[in-house]
Amino acid sequence: MTVPSVPLSPRYRADALQKLSTQEVDVLVIGGGVTGAGIALDAATRGLSVGLVEARDFAAGTSSRSSKLIHGGLRYLEQLDFKLVREALKERGLLLTKLAPHLVRPVKFLVPLKHRVWERGYIGAGVMLYDTLGGARALPRHRHLGRRKAFEVAPSLAPDALIGAIQYYDAQVDDARHTMMVARTAAELGASILTRTRMTSLVREGDRITGVHVQDLETGVEFTVKARVVVGATGVWSDDLSKAAGIPAPFTVRASKGVHIVVPKEAIDLDTGLILRTEKSVLFVIPWANHWIVGTTDTPWDLSREHPAASKADVDYVLDHVNAVLRKPLSHDDIEGVYAGLRPLLAAKAAETTKLSREHAVANPIPGLVLIAGGKYTTYRVMAEDAVNVAAENIPGDVPRSRTDRLPILGGDGYQSLWRDRRSLGLPVERAEHLLQRYGTAIHDLLWLIQEQPELGEPIPGAPDYLKAEAVYAVTHEGALHLEDVLTRRTRISIEERDRGVTAAGEVAALIAPLLDWDDTKRQHEVDNYLSRVKAERAAQEEPDDTAANATRLSLAAALVPDGPSVLPTPQPTRESASARRAHRTW
């Protein structure tokens, strides 16, 4: 039996480099976040030839640092933004039931009520509307709880935290894995997907953009990609593409920083997530396997976009607001992980970023260049469809309509049946569920790896929730090129382990080194790089404000190899190690 997916292996990368450097594509996407990956998938489903280049890793920016929710945006109902909520709820329903049932799952939330009569009626009406708008029927209806019942599902709440509550359902996703799986699905349909390849400039012929100059950051090699249309999906870097084209920006994107903390499950005794009002927005307490994710902040950010830093003020803000309702307060000692991301918000006249709309905008400012910005994670597929619709106007001939609303993401087709039979997979049930909810039907790839090398079925030392096979698979199938890619995005070891993955780093590096042809010097360099990043992030989180945190993060990061050509020996892109070949043999 042949493995049914295209592995994003070192061999695939070499082939994609060769293809993009020698063949013109219909659509070239700049940016490997969820919107860019979605655009590549949408274009590929229409029969277009597609390339994608990303300077870092899939979801290395905003798309791995969200609240990890697939939701309609309950609070947008207060802004009477019914169109946005309806659209998002429709997408939530598609992801839950058809497109990514293996990656997107229901999660229930409790809304504490503090005022009698009017608040229950006001919020209850909003949640009832939330239950009935497009696609909402994919989840159970909300229910009203009295004070006693509310404390039964939320024992950790302080006695004065509520007088009653409303419980409703939304959905959650591992954003980084979902983005990567969307990109893999595009690759399966023929798209050439490349990470660690940076656009250095646009190619312009007369008044038309005809391609981009690119540098492979792994080798330093420069090449040109010719394209009928270039689509920029670069999030908070959107304005840079307008500058590169030498044109006024059709819209301006403002970065807003969101910070989340991760604490162990036992730190908060709840049988439900929480949504709490703050003076600026809302705060979520989100169940996350054996942990809770608590966040987020929402503050303007005009410092380093590549490495947004969480400060002590950010962490204290989150702790203060969640502790206001907890019987036993959380402390800094409870925190296992912290992450910060930048939301790309369309700039408007509003002075505060929290007032800006999450709706997206698409522009075709000059022939051959399409730009998209704004939006929210949940509606990435709609954003991608809109962007390709505009891109199609730059391509001769008839371009078919999008069909991504009917196409399951890799691992999703047949998932429900496999989930029902999960006890037959020959694994402990909890382990089988963990793998199914990360890989879906691609779990068979993992099982084959373990069958070939039984030691890969062992947990990773320092990160027992993950198997050694998952680290290997990240390189052989999921496009991971560096240790950080595995610890931070293919797995969540960097935020789920109290030591931020320090113990696991050496173990994982040893597993993946043969697959990437690393010698001992390169392997140790990868470990040192990762440990330095952890040190820099921890130090930044001790600083009192954004300016100090950013300066500390960057000063300590200066010791790292920058995002540019490697200064250490790199493998030849045309050959693949024996370990890698063995890891994707067919079965």
Coordinates of C-alpha atoms in Angstrom, one line a residue:
M1 CA 0.0 0.0 0.0
T2 CA 1.4 3.4 -0.9
V3 CA 1.4 6.2 1.6
P4 CA -1.5 8.4 0.4
S5 CA 0.0 11.8 1.0
V6 CA 2.8 13.9 -0.6
P7 CA 5.5 14.1 2.1
L8 CA 7.1 17.5 2.5
S9 CA 10.5 15.9 2.9
P10 CA 13.9 17.2 2.0
R11 CA 13.6 15.5 -1.3
Y12 CA 10.3 17.3 -2.0
R13 CA 11.9 20.6 -1.1
A14 CA 14.7 20.0 -3.6
D15 CA 12.2 19.2 -6.3
A16 CA 10.1 22.3 -5.5
L17 CA 13.2 24.5 -5.6
Q18 CA 14.0 23.1 -9.0
K19 CA 10.5 23.5 -10.3
L20 CA 9.9 27.1 -9.2
S21 CA 13.3 28.3 -10.4
T22 CA 12.7 26.9 -13.9
Q23 CA 8.9 27.0 -14.6
E24 CA 6.4 29.8 -14.6
V25 CA 3.4 29.4 -12.3
D26 CA 0.0 30.8 -12.6
V27 CA -0.1 31.9 -9.0
L28 CA 2.8 32.6 -6.6
V29 CA 1.8 33.1 -3.0
I30 CA 4.1 35.1 -0.6
G31 CA 3.5 34.0 2.9
G32 CA 3.0 30.7 4.6
G33 CA 0.4 31.6 7.3
V34 CA -3.1 30.2 7.2
T35 CA -4.2 32.7 4.6
G36 CA -1.3 32.1 2.3
A37 CA -1.7 28.3 2.7
G38 CA -5.4 28.6 2.0
I39 CA -4.8 30.6 -1.1
A40 CA -2.3 28.0 -2.4
L41 CA -4.9 25.3 -1.8
D42 CA -7.8 27.2 -3.3
A43 CA -5.8 28.0 -6.5
A44 CA -4.6 24.4 -6.8
T45 CA -8.1 23.1 -6.5
R46 CA -9.0 25.2 -9.5
G47 CA -6.4 23.5 -11.7
L48 CA -3.9 26.4 -11.6
S49 CA -0.2 25.9 -11.2
V50 CA 0.9 27.2 -7.8
G51 CA 4.0 28.1 -5.9
L52 CA 4.3 29.4 -2.3
V53 CA 7.4 30.9 -0.6
E54 CA 7.6 31.6 3.1
A55 CA 10.7 33.3 4.7
R56 CA 10.4 31.2 7.9
D57 CA 8.2 28.2 8.7
F58 CA 4.5 27.5 8.2
A59 CA 2.5 29.6 10.6
A60 CA 5.7 31.0 12.1
G61 CA 4.0 34.4 12.7
T62 CA 0.4 35.1 13.7
S63 CA -1.0 31.7 12.6
S64 CA 0.7 29.8 15.4
R65 CA 0.1 32.4 18.1
S66 CA -3.6 32.8 18.1
S67 CA -6.2 31.9 20.8
K68 CA -6.6 28.6 18.8
L69 CA -10.3 29.1 18.5
I70 CA -12.5 28.5 15.5
H71 CA -15.4 30.8 16.4
G72 CA -18.0 33.3 15.1
G73 CA -16.9 36.1 17.4
L74 CA -19.6 36.3 20.0
R75 CA -18.5 39.8 21.0
Y76 CA -19.0 41.0 17.4
L77 CA -22.7 40.6 17.9
E78 CA -22.5 43.6 20.3
Q79 CA -21.0 45.6 17.4
L80 CA -24.0 44.4 15.3
D81 CA -21.6 42.9 12.8
F82 CA -24.0 40.1 11.9
K83 CA -22.4 39.5 8.4
L84 CA -19.0 38.7 9.9
V85 CA -20.5 36.4 12.6
R86 CA -22.7 34.6 10.2
E87 CA -19.8 34.0 7.8
A88 CA -17.5 32.8 10.6
L89 CA -20.1 30.4 12.0
K90 CA -20.7 28.9 8.6
E91 CA -16.9 28.3 8.3
R92 CA -16.9 26.9 11.8
G93 CA -19.6 24.4 10.8
L94 CA -17.7 23.3 7.7
L95 CA -14.4 22.8 9.6
L96 CA -16.1 20.8 12.3
T97 CA -18.1 18.5 10.1
K98 CA -16.5 18.3 6.7
L99 CA -13.1 20.0 6.1
A100 CA -11.1 19.3 9.2
P101 CA -13.0 17.2 11.8
H102 CA -9.6 15.7 12.9
L103 CA -8.2 19.1 13.8
V104 CA -11.2 21.2 14.9
R105 CA -13.3 20.1 17.8
P106 CA -16.0 21.4 20.0
V107 CA -15.2 23.3 23.2
K108 CA -17.8 24.6 25.7
F109 CA -17.5 28.0 27.4
L110 CA -19.1 29.5 30.5
V111 CA -20.2 33.1 30.5
P112 CA -20.4 34.2 34.2
L113 CA -23.3 36.6 35.0
K114 CA -22.9 39.3 37.6
H115 CA -26.2 41.2 37.3
R116 CA -29.7 39.9 37.8
V117 CA -32.4 39.9 35.1
W118 CA -31.1 42.3 32.5
E119 CA -27.7 40.6 31.9
R120 CA -29.2 37.2 31.5
G121 CA -31.7 38.5 29.0
Y122 CA -29.2 40.6 27.2
I123 CA -26.4 38.0 26.9
G124 CA -28.9 35.2 26.5
A125 CA -30.5 36.9 23.5
G126 CA -27.0 37.3 21.9
V127 CA -26.1 33.7 22.5
M128 CA -29.4 32.5 21.1
L129 CA -28.7 34.5 18.0
Y130 CA -25.2 32.9 17.9
D131 CA -26.8 29.5 18.0
T132 CA -29.1 30.2 15.0
L133 CA -26.8 32.1 12.5
G134 CA -25.3 30.3 9.6
G135 CA -23.7 26.9 10.3
A136 CA -24.3 27.1 14.0
R137 CA -26.3 23.9 14.3
A138 CA -23.1 21.9 14.1
L139 CA -22.8 22.3 17.9
P140 CA -25.2 21.9 20.8
R141 CA -27.4 24.8 21.9
H142 CA -26.5 27.0 24.8
R143 CA -28.1 26.5 28.2
H144 CA -28.8 28.8 31.2
L145 CA -27.3 27.8 34.5
G146 CA -28.3 28.9 38.0
R147 CA -25.7 29.7 40.6
R148 CA -25.4 26.3 42.1
K149 CA -25.1 24.5 38.7
A150 CA -22.6 27.0 37.5
F151 CA -20.3 26.2 40.5
E152 CA -20.7 22.5 39.8
V153 CA -19.0 22.9 36.4
A154 CA -16.7 25.7 37.6
P155 CA -15.6 24.9 41.2
S156 CA -12.5 27.1 40.9
L157 CA -14.6 30.3 40.6
A158 CA -14.6 32.6 43.6
P159 CA -17.9 32.8 45.5
D160 CA -18.6 36.3 44.2
A161 CA -17.6 35.5 40.6
L162 CA -21.2 35.0 39.4
I163 CA -24.8 34.8 40.3
G164 CA -25.5 32.5 37.4
A165 CA -24.1 31.7 34.0
I166 CA -24.8 30.8 30.4
Q167 CA -22.9 27.9 28.8
Y168 CA -22.4 27.8 25.0
Y169 CA -20.2 26.0 22.5
D170 CA -17.5 27.0 20.1
A171 CA -14.6 25.1 18.6
Q172 CA -10.8 25.1 18.8
V173 CA -7.8 24.1 16.7
D174 CA -4.1 23.7 16.9
D175 CA -3.5 26.6 14.5
A176 CA 0.1 25.7 13.5
R177 CA -0.8 22.1 12.7
H178 CA -3.9 23.1 10.8
T179 CA -1.9 25.7 8.7
M180 CA 0.7 23.1 7.9
M181 CA -1.9 20.5 6.9
V182 CA -3.6 23.0 4.6
A183 CA -0.2 23.6 2.9
R184 CA 0.3 19.8 2.6
T185 CA -3.1 19.5 1.0
A186 CA -2.1 22.1 -1.5
A187 CA 1.1 20.2 -2.2
E188 CA -0.9 17.0 -2.7
L189 CA -2.7 18.8 -5.5
G190 CA 0.5 19.8 -7.2
A191 CA 1.5 23.1 -5.5
S192 CA 5.2 23.7 -5.0
I193 CA 5.4 24.8 -1.3
L194 CA 8.7 26.2 0.1
T195 CA 9.6 27.4 3.5
R196 CA 12.9 29.2 4.5
T197 CA 12.8 31.0 1.1
R198 CA 12.6 34.8 1.3
M199 CA 11.3 37.2 -1.4
T200 CA 14.0 39.8 -1.9
S201 CA 12.3 41.9 -4.5
L202 CA 9.5 41.9 -7.1
V203 CA 10.1 41.4 -10.8
R204 CA 8.4 44.2 -12.8
E205 CA 8.1 44.5 -16.5
G206 CA 6.5 47.8 -17.5
D207 CA 3.4 48.3 -15.3
R208 CA 3.1 44.7 -14.5
I209 CA 4.5 42.4 -11.8
T210 CA 5.7 39.2 -13.4
G211 CA 7.4 37.4 -10.6
V212 CA 9.8 37.6 -7.6
H213 CA 13.4 37.3 -6.8
V214 CA 13.9 34.7 -4.0
Q215 CA 16.7 33.6 -1.8
D216 CA 16.9 30.1 -0.3
L217 CA 17.8 30.8 3.3
E218 CA 19.1 27.3 3.8
T219 CA 21.9 27.6 1.1
G220 CA 22.0 31.3 0.2
V221 CA 21.2 30.4 -3.4
E222 CA 19.2 33.1 -5.2
F223 CA 16.7 32.5 -8.0
T224 CA 13.7 34.1 -9.8
V225 CA 10.2 32.7 -9.9
K226 CA 8.1 33.8 -12.8
A227 CA 4.4 34.1 -12.2
R228 CA 1.3 35.3 -14.0
V229 CA 0.1 36.8 -10.7
V230 CA 1.8 37.3 -7.3
V231 CA -0.5 37.2 -4.2
G232 CA 0.8 38.7 -1.0
A233 CA -0.6 37.2 2.2
T234 CA 2.0 38.5 4.6
G235 CA -0.1 39.7 7.6
V236 CA 1.6 42.4 9.5
W237 CA 4.2 42.7 6.7
S238 CA 1.5 43.7 4.2
D239 CA 2.6 47.3 3.7
D240 CA 6.1 46.1 2.8
L241 CA 4.9 44.5 -0.4
S242 CA 3.4 47.8 -1.5
K243 CA 6.7 49.5 -0.9
A244 CA 8.5 46.7 -2.8
A245 CA 6.2 47.4 -5.8
G246 CA 6.8 51.1 -5.5
I247 CA 3.1 51.9 -5.1
P248 CA 1.0 53.5 -2.4
A249 CA -0.5 51.0 0.0
P250 CA -4.1 50.2 -0.9
F251 CA -4.7 49.7 2.8
T252 CA -2.7 49.9 5.9
V253 CA -2.3 47.1 8.4
R254 CA -1.8 47.8 12.1
A255 CA -0.2 45.2 14.4
S256 CA -1.9 44.4 17.7
K257 CA -0.1 42.2 20.2
G258 CA -1.9 39.3 21.8
V259 CA -0.3 37.5 24.7
H260 CA -1.4 34.1 26.2
I261 CA -0.1 32.1 29.1
V262 CA -0.3 28.3 29.5
V263 CA -0.9 26.7 32.9
P264 CA -1.4 23.0 33.9
K265 CA -4.9 21.5 34.0
E266 CA -4.8 21.0 37.7
A267 CA -4.2 24.7 38.4
I268 CA -7.8 25.5 37.6
D269 CA -10.7 23.2 38.6
L270 CA -13.1 23.6 35.7
D271 CA -15.2 21.4 33.5
T272 CA -15.6 24.1 30.9
G273 CA -13.8 27.0 29.3
L274 CA -14.5 30.5 30.4
I275 CA -15.1 33.8 28.6
L276 CA -14.6 36.9 30.8
R277 CA -15.2 40.5 30.0
T278 CA -12.4 43.0 30.5
E279 CA -12.3 46.8 30.2
K280 CA -10.9 46.4 26.7
S281 CA -12.2 43.2 25.3
V282 CA -12.6 39.6 26.6
L283 CA -10.4 37.1 28.3
F284 CA -10.6 33.4 27.5
V285 CA -9.7 30.4 29.6
I286 CA -9.5 27.6 27.1
P287 CA -9.0 23.9 27.7
W288 CA -5.9 22.6 25.9
A289 CA -5.3 18.8 26.5
N290 CA -3.6 18.7 29.9
H291 CA -3.4 22.5 30.1
W292 CA -5.3 25.7 30.0
I293 CA -4.6 28.6 27.6
V294 CA -5.4 32.0 29.2
G295 CA -5.5 35.2 27.2
T296 CA -5.4 37.5 25.4
T297 CA -4.1 41.0 25.5
D298 CA -4.8 43.5 22.8
T299 CA -2.3 46.3 22.6
P300 CA -0.7 48.3 19.7
W301 CA 2.7 47.1 18.7
D302 CA 5.2 48.9 16.5
L303 CA 8.4 47.2 17.4
S304 CA 10.0 44.0 16.1
R305 CA 7.4 42.2 14.0
E306 CA 9.5 39.0 13.7
H307 CA 9.8 38.4 17.4
P308 CA 7.0 40.1 19.3
A309 CA 7.9 40.0 23.0
A310 CA 5.7 39.4 26.0
S311 CA 6.5 41.6 28.9
K312 CA 5.9 41.2 32.6
A313 CA 3.1 43.8 32.2
D314 CA 1.4 41.5 29.7
V315 CA 1.7 38.5 31.9
D316 CA 0.5 40.4 34.9
Y317 CA -2.5 41.7 33.0
V318 CA -3.6 38.2 32.1
L319 CA -3.0 36.9 35.6
D320 CA -4.8 39.9 37.3
H321 CA -7.9 39.5 35.1
V322 CA -8.3 35.7 35.5
N323 CA -7.5 35.9 39.2
A324 CA -10.3 38.3 39.7
V325 CA -12.7 35.4 39.3
L326 CA -10.7 32.5 40.7
R327 CA -11.0 31.1 44.2
K328 CA -7.3 30.2 44.3
P329 CA -5.3 32.7 42.3
L330 CA -2.7 31.7 39.7
S331 CA 0.9 32.8 40.3
H332 CA 3.9 33.2 38.0
D333 CA 5.0 29.8 39.3
D334 CA 2.0 28.2 37.7
I335 CA 2.9 29.3 34.2
E336 CA 4.3 26.6 31.9
G337 CA 4.4 28.7 28.7
V338 CA 3.9 32.1 27.3
Y339 CA 3.5 33.1 23.7
A340 CA 2.9 36.4 21.9
G341 CA 1.5 37.1 18.4
L342 CA 0.6 40.0 16.2
R343 CA -2.9 40.4 14.8
P344 CA -2.9 42.1 11.4
L345 CA -5.8 44.6 11.7
L346 CA -6.9 46.9 8.9
A347 CA -6.1 50.4 10.0
A348 CA -9.1 52.8 10.3
K349 CA -9.7 56.1 12.0
A350 CA -10.3 54.4 15.3
A351 CA -7.6 55.2 17.8
E352 CA -7.6 51.9 19.6
T353 CA -6.8 48.6 17.9
T354 CA -9.6 46.9 19.7
K355 CA -12.1 48.9 17.7
L356 CA -10.8 47.9 14.4
S357 CA -12.8 45.5 12.2
R358 CA -11.5 42.0 11.7
E359 CA -13.0 41.9 8.1
H360 CA -10.5 41.5 5.4
A361 CA -9.6 43.5 2.3
V362 CA -8.3 42.4 -1.1
A363 CA -6.7 44.7 -3.6
N364 CA -5.2 44.4 -7.1
P365 CA -3.3 47.7 -7.2
I366 CA -1.3 47.0 -10.3
P367 CA -1.5 44.2 -12.9
G368 CA 0.0 41.0 -11.6
L369 CA -0.1 41.8 -7.9
V370 CA -2.9 41.0 -5.5
L371 CA -2.7 41.9 -1.8
I372 CA -4.9 40.6 1.0
A373 CA -5.0 41.6 4.7
G374 CA -7.1 41.6 7.8
G375 CA -9.6 38.9 8.6
K376 CA -9.6 36.3 11.3
Y377 CA -8.3 32.7 11.5
T378 CA -11.7 31.2 11.3
T379 CA -12.5 32.8 7.9
Y380 CA -9.2 32.0 6.2
R381 CA -10.9 29.9 3.6
V382 CA -13.2 32.7 2.6
M383 CA -10.3 35.1 2.4
A384 CA -8.4 32.7 0.2
E385 CA -11.3 32.3 -2.1
D386 CA -11.7 36.0 -2.4
A387 CA -8.0 36.5 -3.1
V388 CA -7.9 33.8 -5.8
N389 CA -11.1 35.3 -7.4
V390 CA -9.2 38.6 -7.8
A391 CA -6.0 36.9 -8.9
A392 CA -8.0 35.0 -11.6
E393 CA -8.7 38.4 -13.3
N394 CA -5.0 38.6 -14.0
I395 CA -4.9 35.1 -15.7
P396 CA -6.1 34.6 -19.3
G397 CA -8.9 32.2 -19.9
D398 CA -11.7 30.9 -17.6
V399 CA -10.7 29.9 -14.1
P400 CA -13.0 27.5 -12.4
R401 CA -14.8 28.5 -9.2
S402 CA -13.5 27.6 -5.8
R403 CA -14.4 24.1 -4.4
T404 CA -12.5 24.3 -1.1
D405 CA -15.9 24.2 0.8
R406 CA -16.2 20.6 -0.3
L407 CA -12.6 19.4 0.0
P408 CA -11.4 17.8 3.3
I409 CA -8.0 18.8 4.5
L410 CA -5.4 16.0 4.5
G411 CA -6.3 13.5 7.2
G412 CA -10.0 14.5 7.4
D413 CA -11.6 12.2 4.8
G414 CA -12.7 9.1 6.7
Y415 CA -11.7 10.5 10.1
Q416 CA -15.1 9.9 11.8
S417 CA -15.1 6.2 10.9
L418 CA -11.5 5.8 12.1
W419 CA -12.3 7.7 15.4
R420 CA -15.1 5.2 16.1
D421 CA -12.7 2.3 15.6
R422 CA -9.8 3.9 17.5
R423 CA -9.7 1.1 20.0
S424 CA -8.6 -1.2 17.1
L425 CA -5.4 0.7 16.3
G426 CA -3.3 -1.3 18.7
L427 CA -2.5 1.7 20.9
P428 CA -3.6 2.8 24.4
V429 CA -6.9 4.7 23.8
E430 CA -5.5 8.0 25.1
R431 CA -2.5 7.8 22.8
A432 CA -4.7 6.8 19.8
E433 CA -6.9 9.8 20.5
H434 CA -3.9 12.1 20.8
L435 CA -2.6 11.0 17.4
L436 CA -5.9 11.0 15.6
Q437 CA -6.6 14.5 16.7
R438 CA -3.2 15.6 15.3
Y439 CA -3.0 13.5 12.1
G440 CA -6.5 12.2 11.3
T441 CA -6.3 9.3 8.9
A442 CA -2.6 10.1 8.3
I443 CA -2.1 8.3 11.6
H444 CA -1.3 5.2 9.5
D445 CA 1.9 7.0 8.4
L446 CA 2.9 7.2 12.1
L447 CA 2.0 3.6 12.7
W448 CA 4.0 2.4 9.8
L449 CA 7.1 4.3 11.1
I450 CA 6.6 2.7 14.5
Q451 CA 6.2 -0.7 12.8
E452 CA 9.5 -0.2 11.0
Q453 CA 11.4 1.2 14.0
P454 CA 9.6 0.2 17.2
E455 CA 11.8 2.5 19.3
L456 CA 9.9 5.4 17.7
G457 CA 6.8 4.4 19.6
E458 CA 8.5 5.5 22.8
P459 CA 7.6 9.0 24.3
I460 CA 10.1 11.8 23.8
P461 CA 12.2 12.2 27.0
G462 CA 11.2 15.6 28.5
A463 CA 7.9 15.7 26.6
P464 CA 6.0 12.4 27.3
D465 CA 2.8 13.6 25.6
Y466 CA 4.6 13.1 22.2
L467 CA 6.1 10.1 20.6
K468 CA 9.5 10.0 19.0
A469 CA 7.8 9.1 15.7
E470 CA 6.1 12.5 15.7
A471 CA 9.5 14.3 15.6
V472 CA 10.7 12.1 12.8
Y473 CA 7.4 12.5 10.9
A474 CA 7.7 16.3 11.3
V475 CA 10.9 16.2 9.1
T476 CA 9.9 13.4 6.7
H477 CA 6.4 14.5 5.9
E478 CA 5.6 17.9 7.5
G479 CA 8.4 20.2 6.1
A480 CA 10.3 20.8 9.4
L481 CA 13.8 22.0 8.7
H482 CA 15.0 23.1 12.1
L483 CA 14.7 22.0 15.7
E484 CA 12.5 25.0 16.5
D485 CA 10.0 24.0 13.8
V486 CA 9.5 20.7 15.6
L487 CA 9.4 21.9 19.2
T488 CA 7.3 25.0 18.6
R489 CA 4.9 24.3 15.7
R490 CA 4.8 20.6 14.7
T491 CA 4.4 19.9 18.4
R492 CA 3.6 22.3 21.2
I493 CA 6.5 21.2 23.5
S494 CA 7.8 24.8 23.7
I495 CA 4.7 26.0 25.6
E496 CA 3.4 22.8 27.2
E497 CA 6.5 21.7 29.1
R498 CA 7.5 23.8 32.1
D499 CA 11.1 23.9 31.0
R500 CA 9.9 25.2 27.5
G501 CA 11.3 22.1 25.8
V502 CA 14.9 22.4 27.1
T503 CA 15.1 18.8 28.1
A504 CA 13.5 17.5 24.9
A505 CA 15.7 19.7 22.7
G506 CA 18.7 17.4 22.6
E507 CA 16.6 14.3 22.3
V508 CA 14.6 15.6 19.3
A509 CA 17.8 17.0 17.6
A510 CA 19.3 13.5 17.8
L511 CA 16.2 12.0 16.2
I512 CA 16.0 14.4 13.3
A513 CA 19.8 15.0 12.6
P514 CA 20.2 11.9 10.4
L515 CA 17.1 12.9 8.3
L516 CA 18.5 16.4 7.6
D517 CA 22.1 15.2 7.2
W518 CA 23.3 17.3 10.2
D519 CA 26.8 16.5 11.5
D520 CA 27.5 16.8 15.2
T521 CA 28.4 20.5 15.0
K522 CA 25.2 21.4 13.2
R523 CA 23.1 19.3 15.6
Q524 CA 24.7 21.1 18.6
H525 CA 24.2 24.4 17.0
E526 CA 20.5 23.7 16.5
V527 CA 20.2 22.8 20.2
D528 CA 22.2 25.9 21.3
N529 CA 20.0 28.1 19.1
Y530 CA 16.8 26.8 20.6
L531 CA 18.1 27.1 24.2
S532 CA 19.1 30.7 23.4
R533 CA 15.6 31.5 22.1
V534 CA 14.1 30.1 25.3
K535 CA 16.5 32.2 27.4
A536 CA 15.7 35.3 25.4
E537 CA 11.9 34.9 25.7
R538 CA 12.1 34.2 29.4
A539 CA 14.3 37.3 30.0
A540 CA 11.9 39.5 28.0
Q541 CA 9.0 38.3 30.2
E542 CA 10.8 39.8 33.2
E543 CA 10.9 43.3 31.6
P544 CA 8.3 45.8 32.7
D545 CA 7.1 47.1 29.3
D546 CA 7.1 46.5 25.6
T547 CA 10.1 48.6 24.8
A548 CA 12.3 46.9 27.4
A549 CA 11.0 43.4 26.5
N550 CA 11.7 44.0 22.8
A551 CA 15.2 45.3 23.4
T552 CA 16.0 42.3 25.7
R553 CA 14.5 39.8 23.3
L554 CA 16.5 41.2 20.4
S555 CA 19.8 41.7 22.2
L556 CA 19.8 38.1 23.4
A557 CA 18.6 36.9 20.0
A558 CA 21.6 38.6 18.4
A559 CA 23.7 35.6 19.3
L560 CA 21.5 33.4 17.2
V561 CA 22.1 32.7 13.5
P562 CA 19.8 35.2 11.8
D563 CA 17.0 34.2 9.4
G564 CA 19.4 34.1 6.5
P565 CA 21.8 31.7 4.8
S566 CA 23.2 29.2 7.2
V567 CA 26.8 29.8 8.3
L568 CA 27.2 26.0 8.9
P569 CA 27.5 23.2 6.4
T570 CA 24.1 22.4 4.9
P571 CA 23.0 19.2 3.1
Q572 CA 23.0 19.1 -0.7
P573 CA 19.4 19.7 -1.8
T574 CA 19.5 17.0 -4.4
R575 CA 20.1 13.9 -2.2
E576 CA 18.3 12.4 0.8
S577 CA 19.7 10.5 3.7
A578 CA 19.3 6.8 4.1
S579 CA 17.2 7.4 7.2
A580 CA 14.9 9.7 5.4
R581 CA 14.5 7.3 2.5
R582 CA 13.7 4.5 5.0
A583 CA 11.1 6.7 6.7
H584 CA 9.0 7.2 3.6
R585 CA 9.2 3.8 2.0
T586 CA 5.8 2.7 0.8
W587 CA 4.0 -0.1 2.5

